[in-house]
Amino acid sequence: CILGTHHEKGAQTFWSVVNRLPLSGNAVLCWKFCHVFHKLLRDGHTNVLKDSVRYKNELSDMSRMWGHLSEGYGQLCSIYLKLLRTKMEFHTKNPRFPGNLQMSDRQLDEAGENDVNNFFQLTVEMFDYLECELNLFQTVFSSLDMSRSVSVTAAGQCRLAPLIQVILDCSHLYDYTVKLLFKLHSCLPADTLQGHRDRFLEQFRKLKDLFYRSSNLQYFKRLIQIPQLPENPPNFLRASALSEHISPVVVIPAEASSPDSEPITDLVEMDTASQSLFDNKFDDIFGSSFSSDPFNFNSQNGMNKDDKDRLIEQLYGEIAALKEELENFKAESARGAVQLRGRASELEAELAEQRHLKQQAQDESEFLRTELEELKKQREDTKKAQRSLTEIERRAQANEQRYSKLKEKYSELVQNHADLLRKNAEVTKQVTVARQAQGDVEREKKELEDSFQRVSEQAQRKSQEQAEVLDTLKRELAASRQELQVLQGTLESSTQVGAEQSTRITGLEQERDSLSQAAEWHREEMAALRAELQQLRDTLSREQESSKMELETLQAQLRDKESGERALQQRLAEEQFALLQGTAREAERMVQDALGRLEDPAHIGCTGSADCLLSRTLAASECVERLRDAHGKYLSNRAAVGSLLPCLALFAHLVSDTLLQGSATSHVAPMEPADRLLEMCKQCGSDAVSYLSALQDPGTVEGADCSPVTTCLGRISAIGEELRPRGLDIKQEELGDLVDKEMAATAAAIETAAARIEEMLSKARAGDTGVKLEVNERILGSCTGLMQAIHVLVLASKDLQREIVESGRGAASPKEFYAKNSRWTEGLISASKAVGWGATVMVDAADLVVQGKGTFEELMVCSREIAASTAQLVAASKVKADKDSANLCKLQQASRGVNQATAGVVASTKAGKSQVEEKDSMDFSSMTLTQIKRQEMDSQVRVLELENQLQKERQKLGELRKKHYELAGVAEGWEEDG
């Protein structure tokens, strides 16, 4: 698949095949697809991402679908699909990142475009990406039984195989996250990045644990080398900690190669041995001196065979001795080479350590430079504060000029006063900021002294450590030279290797000299930093003295402004009362206009409803209450006129609207209520005018009272209640009594029904035996349980109803509350009646069943009807209840008890029916084929008749429910509401 994407430069063929696979029906197949698709995103062509984005929604839908399956591969597939979607979104937002996430540090900097905001957002996205990877990691491990060797089974390896791709992604994401966090901490305050650090620590602990657990599995040991994270997370608050960070590297071993070839020397030895063997065989056949003396036929004929054998044996012995000597020489040479390589490795490690110390010294100098730059920035901030103080003085002069023109701009007094308050707040704030800056300067001075002391101590320790390291290196170099001389005398063949080692040692000495020069340079730089730090201290002391003088000047100006402020507040109080007078005058004119329109002949044709009048009256009453509170606040604090003025305007508007609506309602009302309503409207208008007139006089503003207006509004509301259409032929005042009566009647009906059931149970025990007694006891016992559950429900409904009424809901008494909420009251009454009637009917049905005159189906229908009635009672009771009420919880628990008891009645009825009714088994032994065929036809006819009858009964039931709904709507006033 990977080669195919590179060949066609995309993944069209891959997706055309995947779309034909049953991924939604086979979880293991979907798991395998996720593994292959993850590999394609990492190692496939770059266009794989572009061709796969269009299928992102399908992957999301499939993830949600598999998420409903809690066992097997369902959750694994769901989380893996979420991870793939997150990976595609990440690479779409950040196209600079390749699929395998391998980037250099320079490419990582280019990805953020050197913008701290981009780095901040990129870090958040990497956190989300890594979170998805860790979720898949943990889900796979939690789905395995780690107490057994699951990694060597086929099922375990099927689940563990995709984690190799996850480990590769996690190693890069962890590395990039650490580097980005160090970069952010160098640009932003530490408090801003607290959330980033907390999230990193959580992911660090998870990733470390998962890497450790994975490295112990036998399956991963032969496929991948998993890195181990450090014991402690990086300290981002210390910039030099970045040099200690080691990027985790995941190593995938290469395929097993063929065994190494034998050394060339062994091949040469084999060739030599074979050649000597061939020569020996040649000598045995033709003689050893054939080549030197081809015409010596006596030797060829084997006449001197004993001498020849001795020569051959002597040669074999010399060859064996030479071979043994050669092997010893090779072994000695190899040991010498290994020792030289080990010593060279030790010297390289020491050189790396010295370089690390050099890097730490450079980091320390960089840190000192950073602190110096911060001090320079603080100095610039102090200069800016001085410039802002000058700007404050200039603004203060402008304010004085503005105050001198207040007499000419008398109409803009309120706005100018607000501007002055705002300017005064800014001056106070800037004075506070200046004081804080002075304190910050002192704290920074102490911090600089501490940091300087700390840096000097660190520099001394570094120089001592470097001196000790240099001495150690000198001693080790001397020892190395002695060892090299011994080795050169022992092994002459290793001369070239020794020359190379001496060259490397010379390089180490040069490196040591350069390091000593670098240490000297750092000491000089530390001296320069100390001088610059002393200069900054002198500058800060001078700026601190100048800040004190400017602060005293500003305090004197502030005292002058406060005296002017008091004079302006007095003038503002006078202006505020003038505004109150103007607003009350306009409100009085509005109410008088409404009173005049009551007598206007053009208004006689206007009509209105009582419900609209009640809504206007209620709004006006609430406004009067708010006006009374605002008036009280104004009397206690004359500056709080801002809350009184809007209430006055709204009061005039609502009272005028109520007067006009009351007049319009009187035009369609009977004569006597109409006259009373019109008279109360006029009285309310005159009381409102009197109240508004009192607010305009400074002597009577404290004694102004709007209680008469509230009384008139209450009377208008009472008349409006009389004119409302009635949903029941009951007076609104009697609704409260009727609710109590109906609830009491329901409780009495339930108790009567329970007593009747006990009586029937006693009679059944006295007159029945056997199966019939068992059935009757079971049915009557379940009915008794149902009655007890209904009794508990009624008591809970009463408690909740009492809590609703006592909570007030703005009503003065329970009767007024029931009258105000008549629709809810009528529903409560209807539900109570239905419960009592259902209990009575069910007792009658149970009596008939016990006597053998009724049917079991009637009893089941009655019990279900009771459950429906109790559900209606619960719904009617909880409409106005608080959702956190304890009585509501008791009512709901009681409702569940009624449902369980109803189910018990139905179950016991069905069980009794199956016991009582005998299933006749037909005897086919004496029947002929014709008789059986005849009875089969009769059964079919009976089935058709019963099906037709069932359909007709269902239609009849639908019509009955429809008619019941219409009658209930008429009784409870649904048509009026419509």
XYZ file of C-alpha atoms in Angstrom, residues 58-698:
641
model
C -17.272 8.960 7.665
C -14.517 8.064 10.125
C -16.229 10.165 12.828
C -19.572 8.441 12.245
C -17.878 5.033 12.360
C -16.137 6.034 15.619
C -19.427 6.979 17.246
C -20.990 3.733 16.017
C -18.214 1.539 17.462
C -18.274 3.579 20.699
C -21.669 2.034 21.571
C -20.027 -1.405 21.761
C -18.450 -1.665 25.213
C -16.775 -5.056 24.775
C -14.166 -6.507 22.439
C -12.700 -4.276 19.768
C -15.571 -1.741 19.809
C -14.012 0.809 22.160
C -10.558 0.192 20.639
C -11.815 0.986 17.125
C -13.698 4.059 18.360
C -10.628 5.547 20.086
C -8.283 4.634 17.189
C -10.606 6.359 14.676
C -10.674 9.472 16.887
C -6.854 9.422 16.927
C -6.674 9.206 13.120
C -9.121 12.096 12.778
C -7.048 14.172 15.215
C -3.866 13.318 13.279
C -5.438 14.449 9.984
C -6.685 17.698 11.560
C -3.247 18.385 13.070
C -1.383 17.898 9.785
C -4.034 19.919 7.922
C -3.574 22.880 10.290
C 0.229 22.463 10.324
C 1.288 21.391 6.817
C 4.983 21.871 7.666
C 4.914 18.725 9.815
C 5.464 15.523 7.782
C 3.401 12.418 8.427
C 6.166 10.714 10.426
C 6.728 13.917 12.507
C 10.503 13.912 11.892
C 11.752 17.516 11.902
C 14.920 19.352 12.804
C 15.047 22.202 15.341
C 15.302 24.748 12.531
C 12.190 23.350 10.833
C 10.346 23.436 14.156
C 11.176 27.142 14.551
C 10.007 27.803 10.995
C 6.707 26.025 11.724
C 5.919 28.635 14.395
C 7.026 31.536 12.108
C 8.899 33.062 15.091
C 5.563 34.203 16.584
C 4.885 33.421 20.247
C 1.134 33.171 19.583
C 1.739 30.498 16.952
C 4.021 28.584 19.311
C 1.379 28.824 22.056
C -1.374 27.439 19.780
C 0.950 24.773 18.353
C 1.728 23.545 21.876
C -1.997 23.223 22.680
C -2.593 21.230 19.487
C 0.342 18.927 20.300
C -1.104 18.365 23.769
C -4.448 17.331 22.220
C -2.668 15.072 19.722
C -0.585 13.390 22.433
C -3.681 12.987 24.619
C -5.386 10.920 21.890
C -2.259 8.773 21.507
C -2.120 8.107 25.275
C -5.846 7.265 25.392
C -5.340 4.551 22.768
C -2.253 3.313 24.626
C -4.117 2.993 27.931
C -7.238 1.466 26.358
C -5.224 -1.300 24.681
C -3.409 -2.145 27.922
C -6.639 -2.103 29.948
C -8.239 -4.530 27.465
C -5.447 -7.089 27.964
C -4.959 -9.492 30.840
C -1.451 -8.443 31.902
C -1.219 -11.337 34.380
C -0.593 -13.695 31.469
C 1.893 -13.606 28.610
C -0.516 -11.967 26.213
C 2.251 -10.584 24.006
C 3.132 -14.058 22.678
C -0.448 -14.946 21.701
C -1.990 -14.083 18.358
C -4.885 -12.184 19.962
C -2.541 -10.089 22.114
C -0.205 -9.292 19.213
C -3.206 -8.218 17.122
C -3.962 -5.519 19.686
C -0.345 -4.572 20.417
C 0.838 -4.238 16.798
C -0.547 -0.678 16.155
C 1.170 0.586 19.305
C 4.493 0.634 17.423
C 3.186 3.544 15.328
C 1.843 5.188 18.504
C 5.257 4.903 20.213
C 6.946 6.517 17.191
C 4.471 9.422 17.256
C 4.671 9.881 21.038
C 8.475 10.121 21.083
C 8.486 12.993 18.568
C 5.503 14.786 20.162
C 7.140 14.641 23.601
C 10.431 16.020 22.231
C 8.752 18.889 20.354
C 6.533 19.741 23.336
C 9.545 20.092 25.646
C 11.375 22.359 23.185
C 8.299 24.524 22.552
C 7.648 24.934 26.294
C 11.233 26.102 26.862
C 10.794 28.577 24.008
C 7.479 29.846 25.461
C 8.971 30.265 28.937
C 11.684 32.451 27.456
C 9.029 34.808 25.996
C 6.027 34.698 28.369
C 5.564 34.954 32.171
C 5.571 31.712 34.140
C 2.035 32.288 35.518
C 0.596 32.452 32.001
C 2.008 28.988 31.230
C 0.881 27.308 34.467
C -1.847 25.404 32.620
C 0.669 24.189 30.032
C 3.007 22.913 32.741
C 0.238 21.083 34.600
C -0.950 19.393 31.435
C 2.627 18.434 30.466
C 3.299 16.883 33.890
C 0.169 14.748 33.642
C 1.089 13.513 30.144
C 4.733 12.998 31.199
C 3.703 10.626 33.991
C 1.354 8.672 31.701
C 3.894 8.394 28.865
C 6.701 7.338 31.198
C 4.548 4.596 32.727
C 3.373 3.353 29.317
C 6.911 3.294 27.885
C 8.109 1.322 30.901
C 5.275 -1.210 30.650
C 5.789 -1.610 26.895
C 9.522 -2.195 27.202
C 8.842 -5.202 29.457
C 6.664 -6.975 26.884
C 8.379 -9.745 24.933
C 6.556 -8.760 21.736
C 8.195 -5.313 21.554
C 11.712 -6.449 22.501
C 12.366 -8.065 19.112
C 10.644 -5.369 17.026
C 11.474 -1.988 18.553
C 13.813 -0.430 21.096
C 11.641 1.792 23.331
C 13.398 4.758 25.021
C 13.013 5.506 28.709
C 12.073 9.011 29.851
C 14.117 10.734 32.611
C 13.258 10.172 36.247
C 12.083 13.783 36.750
C 10.351 16.078 34.231
C 12.251 19.067 32.811
C 12.306 22.275 34.868
C 10.978 24.878 32.451
C 11.560 27.690 34.950
C 15.331 27.237 34.485
C 16.462 28.081 30.944
C 19.703 26.099 31.256
C 17.710 22.879 31.761
C 17.187 22.727 27.981
C 20.798 21.617 27.546
C 20.094 18.646 29.830
C 17.162 17.484 27.720
C 17.880 14.359 25.679
C 15.524 13.667 22.788
C 14.023 10.146 23.068
C 15.007 8.057 20.054
C 13.036 4.976 19.040
C 15.220 2.373 17.311
C 13.745 -0.241 14.974
C 16.323 -3.027 14.404
C 17.165 -3.968 10.811
C 16.170 -7.324 9.341
C 18.372 -10.267 10.378
C 21.334 -10.340 8.018
C 23.322 -13.330 6.861
C 26.128 -14.525 9.157
C 29.316 -12.532 8.915
C 31.889 -13.863 6.525
C 35.006 -15.409 7.908
C 37.985 -13.094 8.112
C 40.109 -12.850 5.031
C 43.065 -14.259 6.948
C 41.090 -17.440 7.617
C 40.324 -17.727 3.911
C 44.005 -17.327 3.172
C 44.822 -20.014 5.715
C 42.248 -22.309 4.174
C 43.726 -21.717 0.723
C 47.235 -22.363 2.071
C 46.144 -25.546 3.807
C 44.355 -26.817 0.731
C 47.394 -25.996 -1.396
C 49.704 -27.856 1.002
C 47.320 -30.809 1.025
C 47.328 -30.801 -2.778
C 51.158 -30.656 -2.820
C 51.357 -33.546 -0.396
C 49.084 -35.649 -2.540
C 51.151 -34.661 -5.616
C 54.367 -35.695 -3.832
C 52.845 -39.004 -2.827
C 52.003 -39.784 -6.431
C 54.868 -38.266 -8.454
C 57.555 -37.630 -5.880
C 58.796 -34.458 -4.228
C 61.750 -33.848 -6.544
C 59.939 -34.251 -9.786
C 59.900 -30.613 -10.578
C 63.576 -30.090 -9.684
C 64.902 -33.274 -11.203
C 62.453 -34.549 -13.753
C 64.842 -37.282 -14.999
C 65.551 -38.851 -11.553
C 63.484 -41.948 -12.080
C 64.783 -43.735 -9.023
C 63.220 -41.120 -6.715
C 60.040 -41.210 -8.728
C 59.788 -44.923 -8.309
C 59.807 -44.535 -4.486
C 63.303 -45.774 -3.741
C 63.872 -43.016 -0.929
C 60.439 -43.166 0.610
C 61.574 -43.050 4.295
C 63.468 -39.783 3.891
C 60.520 -38.272 2.121
C 58.122 -39.226 4.913
C 60.370 -37.781 7.559
C 60.649 -34.543 5.586
C 56.878 -34.328 5.245
C 56.349 -34.878 8.959
C 58.968 -32.282 9.781
C 57.285 -29.782 7.479
C 53.885 -30.520 9.063
C 55.322 -29.871 12.522
C 56.863 -26.575 11.432
C 53.587 -25.503 9.846
C 51.646 -26.292 13.043
C 54.170 -24.367 15.158
C 54.015 -21.398 12.807
C 50.196 -21.464 12.897
C 50.151 -21.519 16.677
C 52.615 -18.667 16.823
C 50.549 -16.737 14.292
C 47.363 -17.279 16.353
C 49.083 -16.084 19.531
C 50.378 -13.029 17.721
C 46.885 -12.237 16.350
C 45.262 -12.643 19.762
C 47.850 -10.378 21.366
C 47.364 -7.798 18.630
C 43.582 -7.945 19.057
C 43.850 -7.464 22.832
C 46.144 -4.488 22.339
C 43.786 -2.937 19.791
C 40.796 -3.432 22.111
C 42.663 -1.782 24.979
C 43.629 1.147 22.760
C 40.043 1.547 21.557
C 38.735 1.458 25.142
C 41.214 4.091 26.227
C 40.294 6.251 23.234
C 36.581 5.917 24.137
C 37.333 7.013 27.707
C 39.221 10.047 26.453
C 36.350 10.920 24.083
C 33.862 10.650 26.973
C 36.017 12.983 29.070
C 36.176 15.389 26.146
C 32.378 15.292 25.825
C 32.072 16.015 29.552
C 34.412 18.975 29.205
C 32.337 20.279 26.305
C 29.224 19.886 28.420
C 30.813 21.978 31.165
C 31.721 24.580 28.562
C 28.119 24.622 27.360
C 26.856 25.080 30.928
C 29.202 28.030 31.399
C 27.884 29.554 28.171
C 24.315 29.029 29.390
C 25.124 30.781 32.657
C 26.599 33.741 30.779
C 23.515 33.810 28.558
C 21.335 33.848 31.676
C 23.303 36.813 33.058
C 22.881 38.638 29.751
C 19.133 38.006 29.935
C 18.962 39.442 33.451
C 20.938 42.463 32.269
C 18.485 43.011 29.426
C 15.595 42.748 31.883
C 17.194 45.412 34.060
C 17.538 47.637 31.014
C 13.862 47.074 30.202
C 12.917 47.999 33.777
C 14.934 51.174 33.433
C 13.048 52.020 30.247
C 9.735 51.299 32.032
C 10.734 53.729 34.788
C 11.403 56.399 32.173
C 7.996 55.701 30.654
C 6.444 56.133 34.118
C 8.099 59.534 34.385
C 6.684 60.511 31.011
C 3.239 59.299 32.121
C 3.523 61.482 35.255
C 4.194 64.497 33.018
C 1.171 63.540 30.974
C -0.876 63.354 34.196
C 0.133 66.929 35.093
C -0.877 68.103 31.644
C -4.243 66.400 31.989
C -4.728 67.950 35.435
C -4.221 71.426 33.925
C -6.743 70.612 31.210
C -9.217 69.504 33.907
C -8.801 72.830 35.742
C -9.600 74.706 32.516
C -12.590 72.454 32.007
C -13.841 73.155 35.543
C -13.683 76.916 34.983
C -16.176 76.560 32.109
C -18.789 74.627 34.136
C -21.015 77.735 34.555
C -21.226 78.188 30.764
C -22.018 74.478 30.209
C -24.600 74.092 32.938
C -26.769 71.709 30.895
C -23.778 69.277 30.539
C -23.032 69.208 34.254
C -23.787 65.501 34.758
C -21.598 64.328 31.895
C -18.705 66.613 32.870
C -18.976 65.417 36.434
C -18.712 61.794 35.267
C -15.631 62.686 33.207
C -14.071 64.334 36.242
C -14.729 61.264 38.388
C -13.148 59.078 35.751
C -10.096 61.326 35.486
C -9.805 61.389 39.266
C -9.904 57.578 39.352
C -7.172 57.441 36.725
C -4.977 59.822 38.764
C -5.524 57.742 41.902
C -4.793 54.553 40.008
C -1.608 56.003 38.542
C -0.491 57.197 41.985
C -1.087 53.660 43.244
C 0.836 52.293 40.269
C 3.699 54.665 41.063
C 3.775 53.419 44.654
C 3.743 49.847 43.442
C 6.535 50.649 40.989
C 8.580 52.035 43.874
C 8.043 48.816 45.830
C 8.869 46.735 42.735
C 12.108 48.686 42.290
C 13.129 47.890 45.856
C 12.267 44.190 45.441
C 14.133 44.034 42.141
C 17.132 45.649 43.802
C 17.174 42.887 46.440
C 16.676 40.220 43.778
C 19.597 41.617 41.739
C 21.858 41.524 44.786
C 20.842 37.923 45.515
C 21.253 36.872 41.873
C 24.680 38.561 41.699
C 25.813 36.739 44.834
C 24.479 33.478 43.451
C 26.163 33.988 40.067
C 29.511 34.835 41.667
C 29.387 31.671 43.804
C 28.472 29.563 40.776
C 31.317 31.090 38.757
C 33.816 30.277 41.519
C 32.554 26.691 41.730
C 32.726 26.322 37.940
C 36.303 27.619 37.813
C 37.366 25.225 40.598
C 35.692 22.300 38.871
C 37.327 23.162 35.562
C 40.751 23.384 37.236
C 40.264 19.981 38.862
C 39.113 18.493 35.549
C 42.186 19.932 33.775
C 44.510 18.431 36.406
C 42.809 15.082 36.070
C 43.160 15.250 32.300
C 46.878 16.004 32.623
C 47.452 12.994 34.879
C 45.440 10.717 32.640
C 47.260 11.957 29.523
C 50.608 11.162 31.161
C 49.397 7.690 32.077
C 48.068 7.236 28.532
C 51.450 8.103 27.056
C 53.191 5.534 29.256
C 50.707 2.851 28.301
C 51.097 3.698 24.621
C 54.905 3.379 24.910
C 54.550 -0.059 26.524
C 52.121 -1.177 23.841
C 54.339 0.142 21.050
C 57.320 -1.814 22.456
C 55.251 -5.013 22.777
C 53.343 -4.868 19.463
C 55.429 -3.588 16.567
C 52.637 -4.334 14.109
C 50.374 -1.779 15.879
C 52.589 1.240 15.097
C 50.017 2.891 12.845
C 47.264 2.572 15.478
C 49.530 4.136 18.115
C 50.301 7.056 15.787
C 46.599 7.690 15.379
C 46.086 7.597 19.141
C 48.935 10.075 19.711
C 47.345 12.365 17.109
C 44.034 12.158 18.948
C 45.717 12.885 22.279
C 47.342 15.961 20.730
C 43.869 17.103 19.653
C 42.594 16.589 23.208
C 45.415 18.737 24.562
C 44.475 21.469 22.078
C 40.856 21.156 23.151
C 41.963 21.482 26.783
C 43.872 24.667 25.956
C 40.823 26.111 24.175
C 38.644 25.262 27.193
C 41.021 27.030 29.544
C 40.927 30.088 27.280
C 37.099 29.945 27.286
C 37.091 29.814 31.108
C 39.352 32.884 31.227
C 37.010 34.695 28.833
C 34.021 33.859 31.054
C 35.811 35.297 34.095
C 36.433 38.548 32.217
C 32.788 38.658 31.147
C 31.686 38.165 34.780
C 33.782 41.157 35.846
C 32.144 43.294 33.121
C 28.688 42.173 34.271
C 29.520 43.143 37.870
C 30.520 46.637 36.750
C 27.360 47.060 34.722
C 25.261 45.801 37.672
C 26.804 48.443 39.979
C 26.022 51.116 37.396
C 22.393 49.956 37.241
C 22.132 50.147 41.043
C 23.260 53.781 41.011
C 20.772 54.610 38.265
C 17.901 52.952 40.161
C 18.670 54.903 43.343
C 18.586 58.201 41.438
C 15.308 57.299 39.743
C 13.825 56.288 43.113
C 14.544 59.707 44.590
C 12.997 61.490 41.613
C 9.899 59.244 41.884
C 9.449 60.240 45.550
C 9.501 63.935 44.695
C 6.986 63.497 41.870
C 4.763 61.439 44.178
C 4.644 64.245 46.761
C 3.714 66.718 44.012
C 0.896 64.466 42.829
C -0.459 64.064 46.362
C -0.669 67.858 46.751
C -2.541 68.101 43.444
C -4.864 65.312 44.596
C -5.810 67.222 47.764
C -6.680 70.269 45.643
C -8.842 68.122 43.394
C -10.685 66.637 46.395
C -11.715 70.081 47.645
C -13.063 70.955 44.193
C -14.758 67.555 44.116
C -16.810 68.308 47.246
C -18.086 71.553 45.762
C -19.066 69.773 42.572
C -20.866 67.028 44.518
C -23.025 69.649 46.225
C -23.879 71.176 42.865
C -24.534 67.682 41.467
C -27.048 66.907 44.256
C -28.987 70.036 43.317
C -28.964 69.056 39.660
C -30.089 65.506 40.488
C -33.123 66.805 42.379
C -33.892 69.036 39.407
C -33.802 65.931 37.188
C -36.141 64.167 39.634
C -38.571 67.080 39.489
C -38.542 67.075 35.676
C -39.090 63.315 35.483
C -41.939 63.396 38.044
C -43.520 66.290 36.143
C -43.438 64.346 32.881
C -44.830 61.220 34.597
C -47.666 63.273 36.130
C -48.474 64.698 32.694
C -48.618 61.134 31.254
C -51.040 59.905 33.956
C -53.256 63.005 33.563
C -53.347 62.374 29.836
C -54.571 58.818 30.494
C -57.262 60.137 32.863
C -58.370 62.600 30.203
C -58.653 59.799 27.622
C -61.063 57.918 29.917
C -63.677 60.617 29.220
C -62.811 60.896 25.521
C -65.759 59.752 23.315
C -63.271 58.369 20.775
C -62.095 55.844 23.397
C -65.555 54.335 23.928
C -65.134 51.971 20.940
C -62.008 50.385 22.441
C -62.505 46.995 24.104
C -60.234 44.629 26.047
C -60.156 41.309 27.888
C -59.983 40.670 31.606
C -56.854 38.536 31.202
C -55.000 41.422 29.543
C -56.174 43.760 32.313
C -54.895 41.327 34.960
C -51.483 41.080 33.257
C -51.193 44.898 33.093
C -52.314 45.229 36.722
C -49.772 42.646 37.869
C -46.957 44.425 36.003
C -48.024 47.780 37.495
C -48.102 46.295 41.025
C -44.581 44.899 40.641
C -43.390 48.267 39.314
C -44.918 50.037 42.352
C -42.973 47.697 44.644
C -39.713 48.474 42.827
C -40.571 52.206 42.930
C -41.103 52.004 46.711
C -37.674 50.345 47.142
C -35.961 52.914 44.887
C -37.684 55.776 46.765
C -36.404 54.384 50.081
C -32.852 54.134 48.709
C -33.062 57.736 47.451
C -34.167 59.001 50.865
C -31.214 57.203 52.520
C -28.733 58.354 49.847
C -29.633 61.375 47.733
C -26.987 60.415 45.184
C -28.924 57.223 44.269
C -31.304 59.084 41.954
C -30.177 56.913 39.033
C -32.349 53.968 40.173
C -35.403 56.149 40.965
C -35.721 57.930 37.602
C -36.241 54.764 35.433
C -38.791 53.453 37.948
C -40.767 56.726 37.731
C -40.939 56.566 33.935
C -41.970 52.883 33.965
C -44.518 53.593 36.758
C -46.215 56.328 34.727
C -46.279 54.133 31.600
C -47.718 51.037 33.336
C -50.299 52.977 35.386
C -51.485 54.803 32.257
C -51.650 51.493 30.365
C -53.631 49.918 33.248
C -56.119 52.814 33.294
C -56.724 52.615 29.550
C -56.993 48.800 29.626
C -59.427 48.975 32.552
C -61.581 51.458 30.646
C -61.508 49.230 27.533
C -62.489 46.175 29.635
C -65.427 48.060 31.213
C -66.895 48.623 27.751
C -67.597 44.871 27.323
C -68.413 44.065 30.988
C -71.828 44.075 32.699
C -73.047 47.421 33.947
C -72.389 47.083 37.679
C -68.813 45.676 37.422
C -68.097 48.133 34.613
C -69.063 51.125 36.746
C -67.006 49.874 39.686
C -64.007 49.186 37.420
C -64.171 52.648 35.823
C -64.471 54.325 39.217
C -61.441 52.400 40.563
C -59.414 53.392 37.494
C -60.144 57.074 38.113
C -59.302 56.702 41.814
C -55.996 54.968 40.921
C -55.093 57.756 38.475
C -55.798 60.508 41.025
C -53.696 58.690 43.692
C -50.817 58.337 41.207
C -51.015 62.063 40.351
C -50.933 62.955 44.072
C -47.863 60.769 44.622
C -46.005 62.279 41.659
C -46.881 65.821 42.812
C -45.438 65.060 46.257
C -42.149 63.979 44.672
C -41.735 67.425 43.048
C -41.715 69.366 46.343
C -38.523 69.199 48.486
